[in-house]
Amino acid sequence: MQKNEELIPHLFRTEYSKITIVLAKLFGFENIEVAEDIVSDTFMIAAETWGQKGVPANPVAWLYTVAKNKARDHLKHNKLFTDKITPAIKNNSTETYEVEIDLSEKNINDSQLQMMFAICHPAMPAEAQIGLSLRILCGFGIVEIADAFLSNKETINKRLLRAKEKIRSEHIKIEFPGSNEVSKRLDNVITTLYLLFNEGYYSLSKNISLRKDLCLEAMRLTLMLAENELTNHPAVNALLALMCFHASRFEVRTGRDGESVLYEEQDTSLWDNSLITRGEYYLNKASTGNKISKYHLEAAIAYWHTTKTDPPEKWQSILQLYNNLLLLEYSPIAALNRTYALAKADGKEKAIIEAEKLNLEGNYLYHCLLGYLYTGVDAQSALKNFKAALKLAKAQTDMAKIEQYIQELNGSL
Amino acid sequence: MNEFSLIFRNEQNPDAQFSPEQMQNILKQWRDWMGGIAAQNKLANPGNRLGIEGAVVRKGNVVTDGPYAEIKEMISGFIIVQTETLEEAIELAKGCPVFNAGGSVEVRSIIPISM
């Protein structure tokens, strides 16, 4: 049996959001604070009672029972609820007055998915979607969210309040969209999960375990979409594949001092092979239908990056995938990566001509790319670009890396 | 930002035979060229490639079949780019792989239609 002080935070992480979401669905999103209070109270009672009497045999069932009782009490004693909510609930239930609070695995799953659709409603700004997802779907605390966004408690609190207000004013319901609406609305849900994962994967936050939690939560939610037949679309599987491939390198891409370890310098024996296999499985499952999403292309690119050797077709394939990705949607990072792939596939000379046209001055990665391309071709131009990159870089670890390149170039001149 | 259409013309030989490697190579040239334009955020629309099969319809429901023996250069496709000036669009056209097949690129401004 685990000790109390470990068990309760663990259960809080896994159960808090589940119970809150089921109750919020029952009460309506406009009353989500009531649901949050009930679940917080439940955990406080658990901490007290378990401290005195010891941990019950089935802690999760215990929590569910207490939360259910508290929710029923609330419904009975709160006039507002009796007037507004109970009639609606009564109409749904057959004869008994007793409110049915369904904490079965199926209802918890469905409620979480429905909450996902509510939070990722097209009327919600992207930033609000990510914040609310972390708070409500993943049960993250305000401090953790602030840490992940490199922000502070007050800002995050305000942002979440505004987001909740938006859900109320737009009368967004916690429910599945109609079956012909699903694919349209699903795009938005997938985008949010993609951003959530990226937030963890690319965040500048030094808190590595928090960043990993963010990635794992994004994967858990995407997996839920893949396991529900209503939402098991090719793009969902493609996104899941992308996440698995990226996550397989999570441990290796950050050095001991938090500095990023370049792909070429990573110890490939430390890549997580089981995640690579999972990624291949989902990429195969994604290969149905007739629409290639950007997640398909990015997953395929990530797949090639998991191959440990450099066969000639590798970089040609990556180059064509980036070409296609750019035809679908321009982004500076795709433009830079495409040019890197071009250098690997067809040589630096060709890539330099293309890189000079990209028009991304002001982006430190652009100058890093040019510095890399000119290295071994034109040392002066390489030096000039690395110096420009150094002026633009913000993270200490990036600056240290660029300085190292400059020193190496100076040494070779 | 203004939009220009790049229209490709070249002689079409329906009997031309390409080896898989040649085909692969032609395909790569086109993809790389378009990817390069897209990487500059100057591709407004990837347009379409046009096949040889087709017909011309004239007034009075007169239909003539391909392969248009009287036309030396046929339109084989188009893309739409977004640049400030015609000169920039011409600059993009200069790298077009259609020249390898002896073809040409016509650069034309697109007139926006206000709906």
Coordinates of C-alpha atoms in Angstrom, one line a residue:
Chain A
M1 CA 0.0 0.0 0.0
Q2 CA 1.3 3.4 -1.0
K3 CA 1.7 6.1 1.6
N4 CA -0.9 8.8 1.9
E5 CA 1.3 11.6 0.9
E6 CA 2.2 9.9 -2.4
L7 CA -1.2 8.4 -3.0
I8 CA -3.3 11.5 -2.8
P9 CA -1.4 13.6 -5.2
H10 CA -1.3 10.7 -7.6
L11 CA -5.1 10.2 -7.4
F12 CA -5.6 13.9 -7.7
R13 CA -3.7 13.9 -11.0
T14 CA -5.6 11.0 -12.4
E15 CA -9.1 11.4 -10.9
Y16 CA -9.7 15.1 -10.2
S17 CA -10.4 16.0 -13.8
K18 CA -12.4 12.8 -14.5
I19 CA -14.9 13.5 -11.6
T20 CA -15.0 17.2 -12.3
I21 CA -15.8 16.7 -16.0
V22 CA -18.6 14.2 -15.2
L23 CA -20.2 16.6 -12.7
A24 CA -19.7 19.6 -14.9
K25 CA -21.6 17.7 -17.6
L26 CA -24.4 17.1 -15.2
F27 CA -24.5 20.7 -13.9
G28 CA -23.8 22.4 -17.2
F29 CA -20.5 24.1 -18.0
E30 CA -21.8 27.4 -16.5
N31 CA -21.5 25.7 -13.1
I32 CA -18.1 24.1 -13.5
E33 CA -16.8 26.0 -10.5
V34 CA -19.4 24.1 -8.3
A35 CA -18.1 20.8 -9.8
E36 CA -14.5 21.9 -9.1
D37 CA -15.4 22.8 -5.5
I38 CA -17.1 19.5 -4.8
V39 CA -14.2 17.5 -6.1
S40 CA -11.7 19.6 -4.2
D41 CA -13.7 19.1 -1.0
T42 CA -13.8 15.4 -1.7
F43 CA -10.0 15.3 -1.8
M44 CA -9.7 17.3 1.4
I45 CA -12.0 14.9 3.2
A46 CA -10.0 12.0 1.8
A47 CA -6.8 13.6 3.2
E48 CA -8.3 14.0 6.6
T49 CA -10.1 10.7 6.9
W50 CA -7.4 8.5 5.4
G51 CA -4.9 10.3 7.6
Q52 CA -6.9 9.2 10.7
K53 CA -8.4 5.9 9.7
G54 CA -6.0 4.7 7.1
V55 CA -6.4 4.3 3.3
P56 CA -9.6 2.4 2.3
A57 CA -9.3 -0.8 0.3
N58 CA -10.4 0.8 -3.0
P59 CA -9.4 4.5 -2.8
V60 CA -10.9 5.4 -6.2
A61 CA -14.3 3.9 -5.4
W62 CA -14.2 5.8 -2.1
L63 CA -13.5 9.1 -3.8
Y64 CA -16.4 8.4 -6.3
T65 CA -18.8 7.6 -3.5
V66 CA -18.0 10.7 -1.5
A67 CA -18.1 12.9 -4.6
K68 CA -21.5 11.5 -5.6
N69 CA -22.9 12.1 -2.2
K70 CA -21.7 15.6 -2.1
A71 CA -23.1 16.3 -5.5
R72 CA -26.5 14.9 -4.5
D73 CA -26.4 17.0 -1.3
H74 CA -25.6 20.0 -3.3
L75 CA -28.5 19.4 -5.7
K76 CA -30.9 19.0 -2.8
H77 CA -29.9 22.0 -0.8
N78 CA -29.2 24.5 -3.4
K79 CA -32.3 26.4 -4.4
L80 CA -30.9 27.5 -7.7
F81 CA -30.1 24.0 -8.6
T82 CA -33.5 22.7 -7.5
D83 CA -35.2 25.2 -9.7
K84 CA -33.0 25.1 -12.7
I85 CA -31.2 21.8 -13.0
T86 CA -33.3 19.2 -11.1
P87 CA -36.3 19.5 -13.4
A88 CA -34.1 18.8 -16.4
I89 CA -32.4 15.9 -14.7
K90 CA -35.8 14.6 -13.4
N91 CA -37.1 14.5 -17.0
N92 CA -34.2 12.4 -18.0
S93 CA -34.5 9.9 -15.2
T94 CA -37.5 7.6 -15.3
E95 CA -39.2 7.7 -11.9
T96 CA -36.7 7.9 -9.1
Y97 CA -35.9 11.3 -7.7
E98 CA -32.5 10.2 -6.8
V99 CA -30.0 11.7 -9.3
E100 CA -28.0 9.2 -11.1
I101 CA -24.3 10.2 -11.2
D102 CA -22.6 7.8 -13.6
L103 CA -18.9 7.4 -12.8
S104 CA -18.5 4.3 -15.0
E105 CA -15.4 4.1 -17.2
K106 CA -17.6 4.5 -20.3
N107 CA -19.3 7.7 -19.1
I108 CA -16.0 9.1 -17.8
N109 CA -14.5 8.5 -21.3
D110 CA -17.5 9.9 -23.2
S111 CA -17.6 13.0 -20.9
Q112 CA -13.9 13.7 -21.4
L113 CA -14.3 13.5 -25.2
Q114 CA -17.4 15.7 -25.1
M115 CA -15.5 18.2 -22.9
M116 CA -12.7 18.1 -25.5
F117 CA -15.2 19.2 -28.2
A118 CA -16.6 21.9 -25.9
I119 CA -13.2 23.4 -25.1
C120 CA -12.0 23.1 -28.7
H121 CA -15.1 24.9 -30.0
P122 CA -14.3 27.1 -33.1
A123 CA -15.4 30.2 -31.2
M124 CA -12.6 29.7 -28.6
P125 CA -9.3 31.4 -29.2
A126 CA -6.4 28.9 -29.5
E127 CA -4.6 30.1 -26.4
A128 CA -7.8 29.6 -24.3
Q129 CA -8.2 26.1 -25.7
I130 CA -4.8 25.0 -24.6
G131 CA -5.1 26.6 -21.2
L132 CA -8.5 25.1 -20.5
S133 CA -7.4 21.7 -21.8
L134 CA -4.5 21.7 -19.3
R135 CA -6.7 22.8 -16.5
I136 CA -9.9 20.8 -17.1
L137 CA -8.9 17.8 -19.2
C138 CA -5.4 17.2 -17.7
G139 CA -6.0 18.5 -14.2
F140 CA -2.9 20.7 -14.2
G141 CA -2.6 23.3 -11.4
I142 CA -2.4 27.1 -12.2
V143 CA 1.3 27.2 -11.1
E144 CA 2.1 24.3 -13.5
I145 CA 0.3 26.0 -16.4
A146 CA 2.1 29.2 -15.7
D147 CA 5.4 27.4 -15.6
A148 CA 4.7 25.7 -19.0
F149 CA 3.7 29.0 -20.6
L150 CA 6.7 30.8 -19.0
S151 CA 4.1 33.1 -17.5
N152 CA 2.7 33.9 -14.0
K153 CA -0.3 32.8 -11.9
E154 CA -2.2 36.0 -12.3
T155 CA -2.0 36.0 -16.1
I156 CA -3.0 32.4 -16.4
N157 CA -5.9 32.9 -13.9
K158 CA -7.2 35.8 -15.9
R159 CA -6.8 33.9 -19.1
L160 CA -8.8 30.9 -17.8
L161 CA -11.5 33.1 -16.4
R162 CA -11.9 34.8 -19.7
A163 CA -12.0 31.4 -21.5
K164 CA -14.7 30.0 -19.1
E165 CA -16.7 33.2 -19.6
K166 CA -16.5 32.7 -23.4
I167 CA -17.8 29.1 -23.1
R168 CA -20.8 30.6 -21.1
S169 CA -21.5 33.5 -23.4
E170 CA -21.3 31.3 -26.5
H171 CA -23.6 28.7 -24.7
I172 CA -21.2 25.9 -25.7
K173 CA -22.6 22.6 -24.5
I174 CA -20.7 19.6 -23.3
E175 CA -21.8 17.1 -25.9
F176 CA -20.7 15.3 -29.1
P177 CA -21.4 17.3 -32.2
G178 CA -23.8 15.7 -34.7
S179 CA -22.2 13.0 -36.8
N180 CA -22.0 15.2 -39.9
E181 CA -20.4 17.9 -37.8
V182 CA -17.8 15.6 -36.2
S183 CA -15.0 15.8 -38.9
K184 CA -15.3 19.6 -39.1
R185 CA -15.1 20.0 -35.4
L186 CA -12.5 17.3 -35.0
D187 CA -10.0 19.3 -37.0
N188 CA -10.0 21.9 -34.3
V189 CA -9.7 19.3 -31.5
I190 CA -6.7 17.7 -33.3
T191 CA -5.0 21.2 -33.8
T192 CA -5.4 21.8 -30.0
L193 CA -3.8 18.5 -29.1
Y194 CA -1.0 19.1 -31.6
L195 CA -0.3 22.5 -30.0
L196 CA -0.6 21.0 -26.5
F197 CA 2.1 18.4 -27.4
N198 CA 4.3 21.0 -29.1
E199 CA 3.9 23.2 -26.0
G200 CA 5.6 20.4 -24.0
Y201 CA 8.0 19.3 -26.7
Y202 CA 9.4 22.7 -27.7
S203 CA 8.8 24.8 -24.5
L204 CA 11.7 26.8 -23.2
S205 CA 10.6 25.9 -19.6
K206 CA 13.4 24.3 -17.7
N207 CA 11.0 21.9 -15.9
I208 CA 11.7 18.8 -17.9
S209 CA 9.3 16.5 -16.0
L210 CA 6.5 19.0 -16.5
R211 CA 7.2 19.2 -20.2
K212 CA 7.1 15.5 -20.4
D213 CA 3.8 15.4 -18.5
L214 CA 2.4 17.8 -21.1
C215 CA 3.4 15.5 -23.9
L216 CA 2.0 12.4 -22.2
E217 CA -1.3 14.1 -21.5
A218 CA -1.6 15.2 -25.2
M219 CA -0.9 11.6 -26.2
R220 CA -3.4 10.2 -23.7
L221 CA -6.1 12.5 -25.1
T222 CA -5.3 11.7 -28.7
L223 CA -5.3 8.0 -27.8
M224 CA -8.8 8.5 -26.4
L225 CA -9.9 9.9 -29.8
A226 CA -8.3 7.0 -31.6
E227 CA -10.1 4.5 -29.4
N228 CA -13.5 6.0 -30.0
E229 CA -15.2 4.9 -33.2
L230 CA -16.8 8.3 -33.7
T231 CA -13.5 10.1 -33.7
N232 CA -11.1 7.4 -34.9
H233 CA -10.2 9.3 -38.1
P234 CA -7.0 8.9 -40.2
A235 CA -5.7 12.4 -39.1
V236 CA -6.1 11.3 -35.4
N237 CA -3.9 8.2 -36.0
A238 CA -1.4 10.3 -38.0
L239 CA -1.1 12.8 -35.1
L240 CA -0.7 9.9 -32.6
A241 CA 2.0 8.4 -34.9
L242 CA 3.8 11.8 -35.0
M243 CA 3.6 12.1 -31.2
C244 CA 5.1 8.6 -30.7
F245 CA 8.0 9.2 -33.1
H246 CA 8.8 12.6 -31.4
A247 CA 8.4 11.2 -27.9
S248 CA 10.8 8.3 -28.8
R249 CA 13.6 11.0 -28.7
F250 CA 12.3 12.9 -25.8
E251 CA 15.0 11.7 -23.3
V252 CA 17.9 12.2 -25.8
R253 CA 17.2 15.6 -27.2
T254 CA 18.1 17.5 -24.0
G255 CA 21.5 17.4 -22.5
R256 CA 22.5 17.3 -18.8
D257 CA 22.4 21.1 -18.6
G258 CA 19.1 21.5 -20.4
E259 CA 20.8 22.4 -23.7
S260 CA 19.2 20.9 -26.8
V261 CA 21.1 18.1 -28.4
L262 CA 21.1 18.3 -32.2
Y263 CA 19.6 15.4 -34.1
E264 CA 22.9 14.6 -35.7
E265 CA 24.6 14.5 -32.3
Q266 CA 22.0 12.3 -30.6
D267 CA 22.9 8.9 -29.1
T268 CA 20.6 6.7 -31.3
S269 CA 20.9 3.8 -28.9
L270 CA 18.9 5.8 -26.4
W271 CA 15.9 6.3 -28.7
D272 CA 12.8 4.5 -27.3
N273 CA 12.2 1.7 -29.8
S274 CA 8.8 0.7 -28.3
L275 CA 7.5 4.1 -29.1
I276 CA 8.9 4.0 -32.6
T277 CA 7.0 0.7 -33.1
R278 CA 3.8 2.2 -31.7
G279 CA 4.3 5.1 -34.1
E280 CA 4.7 2.8 -37.1
Y281 CA 1.5 1.0 -36.0
Y282 CA -0.6 4.3 -35.9
L283 CA 1.0 5.5 -39.2
N284 CA -0.2 2.3 -40.9
K285 CA -3.7 2.9 -39.4
A286 CA -3.6 6.5 -40.7
S287 CA -3.0 5.3 -44.2
T288 CA -6.7 5.1 -45.2
G289 CA -9.1 7.5 -46.8
N290 CA -8.1 10.0 -49.5
K291 CA -7.0 13.0 -47.6
I292 CA -3.4 13.7 -46.6
S293 CA -3.3 16.0 -43.6
K294 CA -0.3 17.9 -42.5
Y295 CA -0.1 15.4 -39.6
H296 CA 0.4 12.6 -42.1
L297 CA 3.3 14.5 -43.7
E298 CA 4.8 15.4 -40.4
A299 CA 4.4 11.9 -39.1
A300 CA 6.1 10.5 -42.2
I301 CA 9.0 13.0 -41.8
A302 CA 9.3 12.0 -38.1
Y303 CA 9.3 8.4 -39.2
W304 CA 12.3 8.9 -41.5
H305 CA 14.1 10.6 -38.6
T306 CA 13.8 7.4 -36.6
T307 CA 15.8 5.5 -39.2
K308 CA 19.2 5.2 -37.7
T309 CA 21.1 4.8 -41.0
D310 CA 21.2 7.3 -43.8
P311 CA 20.2 5.5 -47.0
P312 CA 20.2 7.7 -50.1
E313 CA 16.4 7.8 -50.4
K314 CA 16.0 9.1 -46.8
W315 CA 16.8 12.7 -47.4
Q316 CA 15.1 12.7 -50.9
S317 CA 11.9 11.4 -49.2
I318 CA 12.2 14.0 -46.4
L319 CA 12.7 16.8 -49.0
Q320 CA 9.6 15.7 -50.9
L321 CA 7.5 15.5 -47.7
Y322 CA 8.6 19.0 -46.8
N323 CA 7.8 20.2 -50.3
N324 CA 4.3 18.7 -49.9
L325 CA 3.9 20.2 -46.4
L326 CA 4.7 23.6 -47.7
L327 CA 2.2 23.3 -50.6
L328 CA -0.4 22.5 -47.9
E329 CA 0.6 25.3 -45.5
Y330 CA 3.5 27.7 -45.3
S331 CA 5.4 28.0 -42.0
P332 CA 8.9 29.5 -41.5
I333 CA 10.1 26.3 -39.6
A334 CA 8.9 24.1 -42.5
A335 CA 10.8 26.4 -45.0
L336 CA 14.0 26.1 -42.9
N337 CA 13.7 22.3 -42.5
R338 CA 13.0 21.9 -46.2
T339 CA 16.2 23.8 -47.1
Y340 CA 18.2 21.6 -44.6
A341 CA 16.8 18.5 -46.2
L342 CA 17.7 19.9 -49.7
A343 CA 21.3 20.3 -48.5
K344 CA 21.3 16.7 -47.3
A345 CA 19.7 15.4 -50.5
D346 CA 21.3 17.5 -53.2
G347 CA 24.2 19.2 -51.6
K348 CA 25.0 22.5 -49.9
E349 CA 25.5 24.7 -53.0
K350 CA 22.0 24.1 -54.2
A351 CA 20.6 24.7 -50.7
I352 CA 22.5 28.0 -50.3
I353 CA 20.8 29.4 -53.4
E354 CA 17.4 28.5 -52.1
A355 CA 18.2 29.6 -48.5
E356 CA 19.2 33.1 -49.6
K357 CA 15.7 33.5 -51.1
L358 CA 13.8 32.6 -47.9
N359 CA 13.6 36.1 -46.6
L360 CA 13.7 35.2 -42.9
E361 CA 16.2 37.7 -41.6
G362 CA 15.4 38.3 -38.0
N363 CA 14.9 34.6 -37.3
Y364 CA 18.0 33.2 -35.4
L365 CA 17.4 29.7 -36.8
Y366 CA 17.6 31.1 -40.3
H367 CA 21.0 32.4 -39.7
C368 CA 22.0 29.2 -38.0
L369 CA 20.9 27.3 -41.1
L370 CA 22.9 29.7 -43.4
G371 CA 25.9 29.3 -41.0
Y372 CA 25.6 25.6 -41.3
L373 CA 25.3 25.6 -45.1
Y374 CA 28.2 28.0 -45.6
T375 CA 30.5 25.9 -43.2
G376 CA 32.9 24.1 -45.4
V377 CA 31.9 26.3 -48.4
D378 CA 32.6 29.9 -47.5
A379 CA 33.9 30.3 -43.9
Q380 CA 33.5 34.1 -43.9
S381 CA 29.8 33.9 -44.8
A382 CA 29.4 31.1 -42.2
L383 CA 30.9 33.3 -39.6
K384 CA 28.8 36.3 -40.5
N385 CA 25.6 34.3 -40.2
F386 CA 26.5 32.7 -36.9
K387 CA 27.3 36.1 -35.5
A388 CA 23.9 37.4 -36.7
A389 CA 22.3 34.3 -35.1
L390 CA 24.1 35.0 -31.8
K391 CA 22.6 38.5 -31.7
L392 CA 19.1 37.2 -32.2
A393 CA 19.1 34.0 -30.0
K394 CA 17.4 34.3 -26.7
A395 CA 18.0 31.0 -24.8
Q396 CA 21.3 30.8 -22.9
T397 CA 21.9 27.2 -24.1
D398 CA 21.4 28.2 -27.8
M399 CA 23.8 31.1 -27.5
A400 CA 26.5 28.8 -26.0
K401 CA 26.0 26.4 -28.9
I402 CA 26.4 29.2 -31.5
E403 CA 29.5 30.5 -29.7
Q404 CA 31.0 27.1 -30.0
Y405 CA 30.5 27.1 -33.8
I406 CA 32.0 30.6 -34.0
Q407 CA 35.1 29.4 -32.1
E408 CA 35.5 26.4 -34.4
L409 CA 35.2 28.6 -37.5
N410 CA 37.7 31.0 -36.1
G411 CA 40.1 28.2 -35.4
S412 CA 39.9 27.0 -38.9
L413 CA 40.5 30.4 -40.5
Chain B
M1 CA 0.3 41.3 -52.4
N2 CA -0.6 40.6 -56.0
E3 CA -1.2 37.3 -57.7
F4 CA 0.2 36.1 -61.0
S5 CA -0.5 33.0 -62.9
L6 CA 2.5 31.1 -64.4
I7 CA 1.2 29.2 -67.4
F8 CA 3.4 26.4 -68.8
R9 CA 3.5 25.7 -72.5
N10 CA 5.4 23.0 -74.3
E11 CA 5.2 20.6 -77.2
Q12 CA 3.3 17.5 -76.2
N13 CA 4.4 14.3 -77.7
P14 CA 1.8 11.6 -76.8
D15 CA 4.2 8.9 -77.9
A16 CA 7.1 10.0 -75.7
Q17 CA 8.4 7.2 -73.5
F18 CA 10.2 7.8 -70.3
S19 CA 12.0 5.3 -68.1
P20 CA 10.9 5.2 -64.5
E21 CA 14.1 6.9 -63.5
Q22 CA 13.5 9.8 -66.1
M23 CA 9.9 10.1 -64.8
Q24 CA 11.1 10.2 -61.2
N25 CA 13.7 12.9 -62.1
I26 CA 11.2 15.1 -64.0
L27 CA 8.8 14.8 -61.0
K28 CA 11.5 15.7 -58.6
Q29 CA 12.4 18.8 -60.6
W30 CA 8.8 20.1 -60.5
R31 CA 8.3 19.3 -56.9
D32 CA 11.5 20.9 -55.8
W33 CA 10.8 24.0 -57.9
M34 CA 7.3 24.4 -56.5
G35 CA 8.5 23.5 -53.0
G36 CA 11.1 26.3 -53.4
I37 CA 8.4 28.8 -54.2
A38 CA 6.3 27.6 -51.3
A39 CA 9.3 27.9 -49.0
Q40 CA 9.4 31.6 -49.8
N41 CA 5.7 31.8 -49.0
K42 CA 5.0 32.9 -52.5
L43 CA 2.8 30.0 -53.7
A44 CA -0.8 31.1 -53.7
N45 CA -2.2 28.0 -55.3
P46 CA -0.5 24.9 -56.7
G47 CA -2.8 25.0 -59.7
N48 CA -3.1 21.9 -61.9
R49 CA -1.3 19.9 -64.5
L50 CA -3.3 19.4 -67.7
G51 CA -3.4 16.1 -69.6
I52 CA -3.3 15.6 -73.4
E53 CA -6.8 14.2 -73.6
G54 CA -9.3 17.0 -74.4
A55 CA -11.3 18.8 -77.0
V56 CA -12.1 22.4 -78.2
V57 CA -15.6 23.6 -78.3
R58 CA -16.5 26.5 -80.6
K59 CA -19.6 28.5 -81.4
G60 CA -22.3 26.4 -83.0
N61 CA -21.4 23.4 -80.9
V62 CA -18.4 22.6 -83.1
V63 CA -16.2 20.2 -81.3
T64 CA -12.7 19.5 -82.4
D65 CA -10.7 16.6 -80.9
G66 CA -7.2 16.8 -79.6
P67 CA -4.3 16.3 -80.0
Y68 CA -4.4 19.7 -81.7
A69 CA -2.0 19.1 -84.6
E70 CA -2.2 22.7 -85.5
I71 CA -1.0 24.0 -82.1
K72 CA 2.7 23.6 -81.6
E73 CA 2.9 24.4 -77.9
M74 CA 0.1 23.3 -75.6
I75 CA -0.8 24.6 -72.2
S76 CA 0.4 21.8 -69.9
G77 CA -0.4 23.4 -66.5
F78 CA -0.4 26.5 -64.3
I79 CA 0.3 27.7 -60.8
I80 CA -0.6 30.9 -59.0
V81 CA 2.1 32.9 -57.2
Q82 CA 1.8 35.8 -54.8
T83 CA 4.4 38.6 -55.2
E84 CA 4.5 42.4 -55.0
T85 CA 5.6 42.9 -58.6
L86 CA 5.5 41.3 -62.0
E87 CA 9.3 41.3 -61.9
E88 CA 9.3 39.1 -58.8
A89 CA 6.9 36.7 -60.5
I90 CA 9.2 36.6 -63.6
E91 CA 12.1 35.9 -61.3
L92 CA 10.2 32.8 -59.9
A93 CA 9.4 31.6 -63.4
K94 CA 13.1 31.6 -64.4
G95 CA 13.7 28.3 -62.5
C96 CA 10.8 26.5 -64.1
P97 CA 11.6 22.9 -65.2
V98 CA 9.4 23.3 -68.3
F99 CA 12.5 24.9 -70.0
N100 CA 14.2 21.5 -69.9
A101 CA 11.5 20.2 -72.2
G102 CA 11.9 23.2 -74.5
G103 CA 8.8 24.9 -73.2
S104 CA 8.0 28.4 -72.0
V105 CA 6.3 30.2 -69.1
E106 CA 3.7 32.9 -69.6
V107 CA 3.4 35.2 -66.6
R108 CA 0.1 37.0 -66.4
S109 CA -1.4 39.2 -63.7
I110 CA -4.6 37.9 -62.1
I111 CA -7.4 40.4 -61.9
P112 CA -9.1 40.1 -58.5
I113 CA -12.9 39.8 -58.8
S114 CA -14.8 41.5 -56.0
M115 CA -17.8 39.5 -55.1

